[in-house]
Structures are given as structure tokens and as C-alpha cells.
XYZ file of C-alpha atoms in Angstrom:
151
model
C 20.539 -11.467 -3.531
C 18.227 -8.580 -3.930
C 18.626 -5.408 -1.361
C 15.563 -3.166 -0.293
C 15.380 0.239 1.804
C 11.454 0.476 2.926
C 10.591 3.760 4.159
C 7.808 5.075 5.663
C 7.627 8.913 4.068
C 4.756 11.099 5.954
C 1.219 11.574 5.446
C 1.728 15.444 5.535
C 4.675 15.366 2.903
C 2.941 12.088 0.307
C 1.221 15.216 -2.329
C 4.641 16.638 -2.313
C 6.878 14.189 -3.238
C 4.517 12.769 -5.912
C 5.849 13.502 -9.166
C 9.229 13.530 -7.665
C 9.866 9.835 -6.168
C 13.286 9.954 -8.360
C 14.621 13.039 -6.145
C 12.963 10.998 -2.940
C 15.299 8.204 -4.627
C 18.326 9.430 -4.542
C 18.665 11.077 -1.137
C 17.377 7.298 0.438
C 19.993 5.340 -1.450
C 22.609 8.185 -0.402
C 21.245 7.467 3.657
C 20.633 3.725 2.810
C 24.726 3.955 2.321
C 25.169 5.627 5.816
C 25.275 4.742 9.398
C 23.196 7.552 11.005
C 19.891 8.558 9.693
C 20.939 11.728 7.459
C 18.348 15.135 8.868
C 16.455 15.160 5.307
C 15.221 11.261 6.406
C 14.214 12.216 10.292
C 12.000 15.417 8.103
C 9.994 13.158 5.872
C 9.948 9.829 6.972
C 8.359 8.235 9.772
C 9.636 6.604 12.657
C 8.665 3.069 11.924
C 6.254 1.626 14.558
C 7.754 -1.875 15.572
C 3.962 -3.005 16.456
C 2.872 -2.113 12.936
C 6.184 -3.809 11.172
C 5.626 -7.305 13.260
C 1.862 -7.142 12.689
C 2.602 -6.522 8.785
C 4.750 -9.509 8.958
C 3.924 -12.022 11.451
C 0.323 -12.012 9.862
C -0.327 -10.483 6.489
C 3.197 -12.069 5.449
C 3.439 -15.132 8.057
C 0.428 -17.355 7.365
C 2.405 -18.279 3.389
C 5.957 -18.796 4.381
C 6.740 -22.665 6.105
C 9.518 -21.273 8.764
C 9.673 -17.930 10.396
C 12.157 -17.272 12.703
C 12.118 -13.827 14.246
C 15.382 -12.542 16.809
C 16.555 -9.232 18.178
C 13.374 -7.276 15.801
C 15.296 -9.680 12.799
C 13.203 -11.727 10.794
C 14.212 -14.740 8.335
C 11.353 -16.362 6.483
C 11.542 -19.199 4.337
C 9.769 -20.490 1.523
C 10.670 -24.059 0.523
C 9.968 -23.052 -3.580
C 10.230 -19.373 -3.451
C 13.358 -19.122 -0.831
C 14.490 -16.584 1.900
C 13.374 -13.257 2.919
C 15.638 -11.512 5.622
C 14.405 -8.526 7.510
C 16.130 -5.549 9.647
C 14.466 -2.698 11.282
C 16.348 0.541 11.841
C 14.565 3.704 13.296
C 13.344 4.703 9.719
C 13.921 1.570 7.649
C 13.216 -1.670 6.746
C 16.001 -3.181 5.369
C 14.998 -6.087 3.491
C 17.423 -8.926 1.666
C 15.440 -11.740 -1.016
C 17.316 -14.606 -1.811
C 15.129 -16.536 -4.867
C 11.616 -15.412 -6.225
C 11.075 -12.475 -6.892
C 7.390 -13.577 -5.726
C 9.320 -13.135 -2.695
C 9.680 -9.611 -3.368
C 5.677 -8.822 -4.002
C 4.353 -10.676 -1.067
C 6.423 -8.796 1.261
C 5.311 -5.073 -0.726
C 1.115 -7.131 0.101
C 2.228 -7.333 2.797
C 3.056 -3.591 3.948
C 0.849 -2.183 2.011
C -1.846 -3.782 3.537
C -0.696 -2.166 7.128
C -0.302 1.013 5.020
C 0.014 2.945 2.235
C 2.778 5.421 2.118
C 5.855 3.303 1.919
C 8.485 3.618 -0.634
C 10.956 1.025 -1.329
C 14.713 1.466 -2.707
C 16.492 -0.885 -4.495
C 19.764 -1.293 -3.675
C 22.440 -1.094 -6.870
C 19.899 -1.195 -9.179
C 18.195 2.089 -9.554
C 14.754 1.050 -9.081
C 12.437 2.849 -6.576
C 8.221 3.111 -5.867
C 5.914 2.599 -3.511
C 4.618 -0.395 -2.368
C 1.166 0.561 -2.925
C -0.151 2.704 -6.749
C -0.547 6.053 -5.036
C -4.570 7.175 -6.032
C -2.901 10.654 -7.602
C -6.868 12.244 -8.042
C -7.386 11.475 -4.522
C -4.421 12.744 -3.228
C -4.680 16.242 -5.139
C -8.272 17.115 -3.976
C -6.874 16.879 0.110
C -3.714 18.509 -0.938
C -5.875 21.264 -2.645
C -8.324 21.685 -0.123
C -5.611 22.643 2.848
C -4.738 25.344 0.737
C -7.774 27.207 0.175
C -9.199 26.533 3.710
C -11.542 24.128 3.325
């Protein structure tokens, strides 16, 4: 079983995080091991909106699964060939458990990245992390330069 913590980086800090993903990984990995949210995570990440997450899961992801259960904010999706996904939400992260094919992970990442491009995933225990949607560096760099120049 694979487990992930998925966070949404604040738009204003995304350009700063680009190229420093390892540091973000270390911070989020530590946050995932604690019961309370760390102040740094509160500073760098947006709170997850229930409607956005529900829409991404039910609309984008739900159509390819045969069974979808939602109880007390926790989702369980099952596919006869790929396996199952269990998703719970805290203030700043989605806690995801995938049991089965890696295609489950890909399906989830595509569904979430379709709703926003600032999601960052940390895979517990494996040292894997990354943006769910590839970052267009030039676009962010241009915007960052414009901010510094006052344009």
C-alpha cells in the first residue's frame, strides 16, 4: 500500500519553492508525522477547500471507478482491476492510501491537477515527491520578475 500527503502550495510562494522541492519535501514529511499542523505549513500552504476536493474527486475521478463511498469526509473508491483508493482530508493535506496498481495514483493526480496546478505530493517512506502537474517554469519566472520590477 502506498500513502501520500498532498498539499496545495500558496500561489505567492510557488515561484520560491520551484527548485527547492527537496526542502519542501523535508518539511511536509515532518508535518505528516505530527498530529498538529506545523506553522511553516500554515505559512506555505493553502487550506484545502472541501468543495474543490469533493468536485475533483467526485466529478473528475469518480467517473472511472465502479464504487464510490463518502462517509464523514473520507472517500473510498474502488476499481475492479486497478484496486482501491482511500482519501481523508485534514486542514492542509489530503491523506491518500492506494492499494493496487500505480494507475490509481496517476488517476488521482490527474483529477486533482485538473482542478489546480499547485498541488504537491509527498510519498511516505519512499523519498518521492513532486508537483501533480508539471510546473511551467518560464511562466512563473516571468511573473516573479515582474513582481520584483514593480510591473
